Coordinates of C-alpha atoms in Angstrom, one line a residue:
X293 CA -0.1 -0.1 -0.1
X294 CA 1.0 3.6 -0.7
X295 CA 3.1 5.6 2.1
X296 CA 2.1 9.3 2.4
X297 CA 3.1 11.7 4.6
X298 CA 2.8 14.6 5.8
X299 CA 3.4 17.8 8.3
X300 CA 1.4 20.8 9.7
X301 CA 4.1 23.8 11.3
X302 CA 2.0 25.1 14.2
X303 CA 3.5 28.8 13.7
X304 CA 0.4 30.2 13.9
X305 CA -3.4 29.9 13.2
X306 CA -4.3 27.2 10.5
X307 CA -6.0 29.0 7.4
X308 CA -8.0 28.1 4.9
X309 CA -4.9 27.4 2.4
X310 CA -3.9 25.1 5.0
X311 CA -7.3 23.4 4.1
X312 CA -7.8 23.9 1.0
X313 CA -4.5 22.9 -0.1
X314 CA -3.5 20.5 2.6
X315 CA -6.3 19.6 4.5
X316 CA -8.9 19.0 2.4
X317 CA -7.3 16.3 0.6
X318 CA -5.3 14.3 3.4
X319 CA -9.0 14.1 4.7
X320 CA -11.1 13.2 2.0
X321 CA -8.3 12.0 -0.7
X322 CA -5.2 10.6 1.7
X323 CA -6.5 8.5 4.0
X324 CA -8.4 6.0 2.6
X325 CA -6.4 5.7 -0.7
X326 CA -2.8 4.5 1.1
X327 CA -1.5 4.7 4.7
X328 CA -1.2 7.8 5.9
X329 CA 0.8 9.6 8.4
X330 CA 0.1 13.7 9.4
X331 CA 2.1 15.0 12.0
X332 CA 2.1 18.1 13.9
X333 CA 5.6 18.7 13.1
X334 CA 6.9 20.8 16.4
X335 CA 10.0 20.8 16.4
X336 CA 10.0 23.1 13.0
X337 CA 8.3 25.5 15.5
X338 CA 11.2 26.6 17.0
X339 CA 13.7 27.7 14.3
X340 CA 13.1 31.2 15.7
X341 CA 11.9 33.3 18.2
X342 CA 8.8 31.3 19.8
X343 CA 6.6 32.0 23.0
X344 CA 7.6 28.5 24.5
X345 CA 3.5 28.4 25.5
X346 CA 1.9 29.7 22.1
X347 CA 4.1 26.4 20.0
X348 CA 2.3 24.4 22.6
X349 CA -1.4 25.8 21.9
X350 CA -0.4 25.7 18.9
X351 CA 0.4 22.3 18.4
X352 CA -2.4 20.5 20.4
X353 CA -4.9 23.3 18.2
X354 CA -3.2 21.8 15.6
X355 CA -4.3 18.4 16.0
X356 CA -7.6 18.9 17.4
X357 CA -8.3 20.5 14.1
X358 CA -6.7 18.2 11.7
X359 CA -9.6 15.6 13.8
X360 CA -12.0 18.3 12.4
X361 CA -11.1 18.3 9.7
X362 CA -11.9 14.2 8.5
X363 CA -8.8 13.0 9.6
X364 CA -9.8 9.2 11.2
X365 CA -7.0 8.1 13.5
X366 CA -9.1 4.3 12.9
X367 CA -7.9 5.1 9.3
X368 CA -4.2 7.2 9.9
X369 CA -1.6 8.3 11.5
X370 CA -2.3 11.6 13.6
X371 CA 1.2 12.2 16.3
X372 CA 3.1 15.4 16.9
X373 CA 7.2 15.4 15.9
X374 CA 8.8 14.8 18.8
X375 CA 6.9 12.7 21.0
X376 CA 8.3 10.1 18.1
X377 CA 12.4 10.8 18.9
X378 CA 13.4 9.0 15.4
X379 CA 12.6 12.3 13.8
X380 CA 16.2 14.0 15.7
X381 CA 17.8 10.7 15.3
X382 CA 17.4 10.8 11.7
X383 CA 17.8 13.8 11.3
X384 CA 21.4 13.8 12.8
X385 CA 22.4 11.1 10.3
X386 CA 20.9 13.5 7.6
X387 CA 23.2 15.3 8.5
X388 CA 26.3 13.7 7.9
X389 CA 25.0 13.3 4.3
X390 CA 24.1 16.2 3.3
X391 CA 26.2 19.3 1.8
X392 CA 26.2 22.3 4.0
X393 CA 26.1 23.7 0.2
X394 CA 22.4 22.0 -0.5
X395 CA 21.1 23.9 3.4
X396 CA 21.9 27.6 1.8
X397 CA 20.1 26.8 -1.6
X398 CA 17.0 26.2 -0.3
X399 CA 14.6 29.4 -1.3
X400 CA 12.8 29.1 2.6
X401 CA 15.8 30.0 4.1
X402 CA 17.3 32.8 2.3
X403 CA 13.7 33.9 3.1
X404 CA 13.5 33.9 5.8
X405 CA 17.5 34.5 7.6
X406 CA 16.1 38.3 5.4
X407 CA 13.6 38.6 7.8
X408 CA 15.8 37.2 10.5
X409 CA 17.7 39.8 9.8
X410 CA 16.1 42.8 9.8
X411 CA 13.9 41.9 12.9
X412 CA 17.6 43.3 13.8
X413 CA 17.6 39.2 15.4
X414 CA 20.4 36.5 14.8
X415 CA 19.2 33.7 12.4
X416 CA 19.6 29.8 13.6
X417 CA 21.3 27.1 12.7
X418 CA 17.7 25.7 13.4
X419 CA 17.2 27.5 10.5
X420 CA 19.2 26.1 8.1
X421 CA 18.9 22.9 9.3
X422 CA 15.6 22.5 9.3
X423 CA 15.5 21.7 5.6
X424 CA 16.8 18.0 6.9
X425 CA 14.9 17.0 9.8
X426 CA 12.0 17.7 6.9
X427 CA 13.3 15.4 4.8
X428 CA 13.6 13.0 8.7
X429 CA 10.5 13.0 9.1
X430 CA 9.4 11.9 5.1
X431 CA 12.1 8.6 5.1
X432 CA 11.6 7.6 8.8
X433 CA 8.4 6.1 7.7
X434 CA 9.8 4.3 4.5
X435 CA 6.9 7.3 2.7
X436 CA 6.0 7.5 -0.8
X437 CA 4.0 10.1 -1.2
X438 CA 4.1 13.7 0.7
X439 CA 1.3 16.4 -0.5
X440 CA 3.1 19.4 -0.5
X441 CA 3.1 22.9 -1.2
X442 CA 4.2 24.8 -4.6
X443 CA 6.5 26.0 -1.5
X444 CA 7.9 22.5 0.3
X445 CA 8.7 20.3 -3.2
X446 CA 12.9 22.7 -3.1
X447 CA 12.2 20.4 0.7
X448 CA 11.6 17.0 -0.4
X449 CA 13.1 17.0 -3.7
X450 CA 16.6 17.5 -1.1
X451 CA 14.6 14.5 0.2
X452 CA 15.4 12.6 -2.6
X453 CA 18.8 12.9 -2.7
X454 CA 19.5 12.6 0.0
X455 CA 17.9 9.3 -0.2
X456 CA 19.6 8.7 -3.0
X457 CA 22.8 9.3 -1.6
X458 CA 22.4 7.4 1.5
X459 CA 21.1 4.2 -0.7
X460 CA 24.4 4.2 -2.6
X461 CA 27.3 5.1 -0.5
X462 CA 25.5 2.7 2.4
X463 CA 23.1 0.1 0.7
X464 CA 20.0 0.5 0.0
X465 CA 18.0 1.9 3.2
X466 CA 15.6 4.6 1.9
X467 CA 12.5 4.7 -0.1
X468 CA 13.1 8.2 -2.2
X469 CA 9.5 10.3 -2.1
X470 CA 7.2 12.1 -4.6
X471 CA 5.9 15.6 -3.7
X472 CA 2.0 15.0 -5.2
X473 CA 0.0 18.4 -5.1
X474 CA -3.2 19.1 -6.0
X475 CA -5.0 20.8 -9.1
X476 CA -6.8 23.4 -7.3
X477 CA -5.9 26.1 -4.7
X478 CA -2.5 24.4 -4.9
X479 CA -0.9 27.6 -3.3
X480 CA -4.2 30.1 -2.0
X481 CA -3.0 33.9 -2.0
X482 CA -3.9 36.6 0.8
X483 CA -6.4 38.3 -0.3
X484 CA -4.9 41.6 0.9
X485 CA -1.8 40.9 -1.3
X486 CA -2.5 38.5 -3.9
X487 CA 1.1 37.9 -4.8
X488 CA 1.2 36.8 -1.6
X489 CA 0.4 33.3 0.0
X490 CA -2.1 32.6 2.7
X491 CA 0.6 31.8 5.0
X492 CA -0.8 31.5 8.9
X493 CA 2.9 32.8 10.6
X494 CA 2.0 36.1 8.6
X495 CA 1.0 39.0 10.4
X496 CA -1.9 40.9 7.7
X497 CA -4.9 39.5 9.7
X498 CA -6.8 41.1 7.0
X499 CA -5.8 39.0 4.1
X500 CA -6.0 35.6 6.2
X501 CA -9.2 33.4 7.0
X502 CA -8.4 31.6 9.5
X503 CA -10.7 28.3 10.0
X504 CA -12.0 29.7 13.3
X505 CA -12.5 33.0 12.7
X506 CA -16.4 33.7 12.8
X507 CA -18.6 33.2 9.9
X508 CA -19.1 37.1 9.6
X509 CA -15.4 37.6 9.9
X510 CA -15.1 36.0 6.7
X511 CA -17.9 37.2 4.9
X512 CA -16.0 41.2 6.2
X513 CA -12.2 39.8 5.0
X514 CA -13.8 38.0 1.2
X515 CA -15.4 41.0 1.3
X516 CA -12.8 43.5 1.8
X517 CA -10.4 41.4 -1.1
X518 CA -8.5 42.9 -3.3
X519 CA -9.3 42.4 -6.6
X520 CA -7.8 44.5 -10.3
X521 CA -8.6 47.0 -12.1
X522 CA -11.6 46.7 -14.2
X523 CA -14.8 44.9 -14.7
X524 CA -14.5 41.7 -16.2
X525 CA -14.3 39.0 -14.3
X526 CA -11.5 36.5 -15.8
X527 CA -9.0 33.9 -14.9
X528 CA -5.9 35.6 -14.9
X529 CA -3.3 34.6 -12.4
X530 CA -0.2 36.8 -14.4
X531 CA -2.1 39.6 -14.7
X532 CA -5.3 39.7 -12.1
X533 CA -4.5 37.4 -8.7
X534 CA -6.6 39.4 -7.4
X535 CA -10.0 38.5 -9.3
X536 CA -7.7 34.7 -10.1
X537 CA -7.2 34.4 -6.2
X538 CA -11.3 34.9 -5.6
X539 CA -12.1 31.9 -8.4
X540 CA -9.4 29.4 -7.4
X541 CA -11.1 29.8 -3.9
X542 CA -15.0 29.0 -5.1
X543 CA -13.1 26.1 -7.3
X544 CA -12.2 25.0 -4.4
X545 CA -15.6 24.7 -2.3
X546 CA -17.9 24.3 -4.8
X547 CA -15.9 22.6 -7.7
X548 CA -16.0 22.8 -10.7
X549 CA -12.9 25.3 -13.0
X550 CA -12.2 28.7 -11.9
X551 CA -11.7 29.6 -15.9
X552 CA -15.3 28.2 -16.3
X553 CA -16.6 29.7 -13.0
X554 CA -15.6 33.0 -13.6
X555 CA -18.2 32.7 -17.3
X556 CA -21.2 33.1 -14.2
X557 CA -20.0 36.3 -12.9
X558 CA -20.5 40.0 -14.8
X559 CA -19.0 42.3 -11.4
X560 CA -17.0 41.5 -8.5
X561 CA -19.1 42.1 -6.0
X562 CA -21.2 39.1 -6.7
X563 CA -18.6 37.1 -6.7
X564 CA -17.1 38.1 -3.0
X565 CA -20.1 37.3 -2.0
X566 CA -20.4 34.2 -3.7
X567 CA -17.0 32.9 -2.7
X568 CA -17.8 34.2 1.1
X569 CA -20.6 32.4 1.0
X570 CA -18.9 29.2 -0.1
X571 CA -16.4 28.8 2.4
X572 CA -18.2 29.6 5.2
X573 CA -20.5 26.7 4.8
X574 CA -16.4 25.2 3.6
X575 CA -15.0 25.9 6.9
X576 CA -19.3 25.4 9.1
X577 CA -18.7 21.8 10.0
X578 CA -15.0 21.5 10.7
X579 CA -15.8 24.2 13.4
X580 CA -18.6 22.6 15.0
X581 CA -16.7 20.0 15.1
X582 CA -13.6 21.4 16.6
X583 CA -16.0 22.5 19.4
X584 CA -16.7 19.3 20.1
X585 CA -13.4 17.6 20.2
X586 CA -12.5 21.8 22.7
X587 CA -15.0 19.3 25.4
X588 CA -13.5 16.3 25.1
X589 CA -9.2 17.0 25.5
X590 CA -9.3 13.0 27.1
X591 CA -10.2 12.8 23.2
X592 CA -7.2 14.2 21.3
X593 CA -4.4 12.8 24.0
X594 CA -5.6 9.5 22.9
X595 CA -5.2 9.9 19.5
X596 CA -1.6 11.4 20.4
X597 CA -1.0 9.1 22.5
X598 CA -1.6 5.9 20.0
X599 CA -0.7 8.3 16.2
X600 CA 2.8 8.2 18.7
X601 CA 3.0 4.8 19.3
X602 CA 2.1 3.3 15.7
X603 CA 4.8 5.7 14.1
X604 CA 7.3 4.8 16.9
X605 CA 6.9 1.3 15.7
X606 CA 7.1 2.4 12.0
X607 CA 9.7 4.5 12.5
X608 CA 12.3 2.6 14.3
X609 CA 13.6 -0.4 11.8
X610 CA 14.2 2.1 9.1
X611 CA 16.1 4.7 11.5
X612 CA 17.8 1.4 13.2
X613 CA 18.6 0.2 9.7
X614 CA 20.5 3.8 8.9
X615 CA 22.5 4.0 12.8
X616 CA 23.6 0.3 11.6
X617 CA 24.3 0.9 7.5
X618 CA 26.1 4.5 8.8
X619 CA 28.5 2.3 11.0
X620 CA 27.4 3.2 14.4
X621 CA 28.1 0.3 17.2
X622 CA 24.7 -1.4 17.9
X623 CA 24.0 -0.7 21.8
X624 CA 24.2 -4.3 24.0
X625 CA 21.3 -5.4 25.9
X626 CA 21.0 -5.7 29.0
X627 CA 21.4 -8.9 30.1
X628 CA 19.7 -8.0 33.6
X629 CA 16.6 -6.7 32.1
X630 CA 16.1 -9.5 29.3
X631 CA 16.1 -11.1 31.8
X632 CA 13.3 -9.3 34.0
X633 CA 11.6 -9.9 30.6

């Protein structure tokens, strides 16, 4: 059975872009067709200055929203990255295979390093090396497919390169993964800045629809979305990115192709109104289920505990094999402990 792995980083409140671009496909498609693992990658949230209490809070909220979006622990494995030690064990092993230049060429590293310096902060070493940790997240499970947005494709390519290089140098150990992307709304853009992704760690709240926004808040944000000069409603991402973004969001919510939907509208106002209502209705069941999960925190704890146990059982044999392949001495079993068992 095909194995799928993907993760979400708890650096901000999850957005409509996270849902339409990834989470809904995970729930509707991937968990049914594959042996799927979905992870809150909390260690990745430590690469920049952060509030520890906020990371813990957002980690739980992200896990709850994954379940609210329809991930079923009977069909897939949902867990928190830091609960499975094999991620960091394998990350260091892969750092011994990766090159410094490969890490520095990562586009996200370049962009985030610039932002950190502009804020007057230092750039943490983990910001440079976290793509290798992401590769470990993927490779530890023998992953075949990684559903990602366009901005993460480069990181999956690094994971592929490291898997091939490790296998060539030390013997076949890792499956070489491939990135997969949904056809529509792979990258939902900021409503106020349609040239920028709708990112959960972005500060421009008016352009971002958060999954837990109240319906009237959602409507207000979409009705104030930036459009473009002219009046004709056409799907032209290069020439009219604001309108194209609205059409792609609408298409993702109601089905159909953005270009075909454009022909149904003769004004931006009508497009915005229909898009707003479509988004509100799309998010309604998710918000209702999230309220139920918040009232039953023990259920979320149990899902994450059992998910980590399953993930650990899958990852440990492969990570142990990688350690042996690299030449590391296996730990000697304690005969007293074995006798007690």
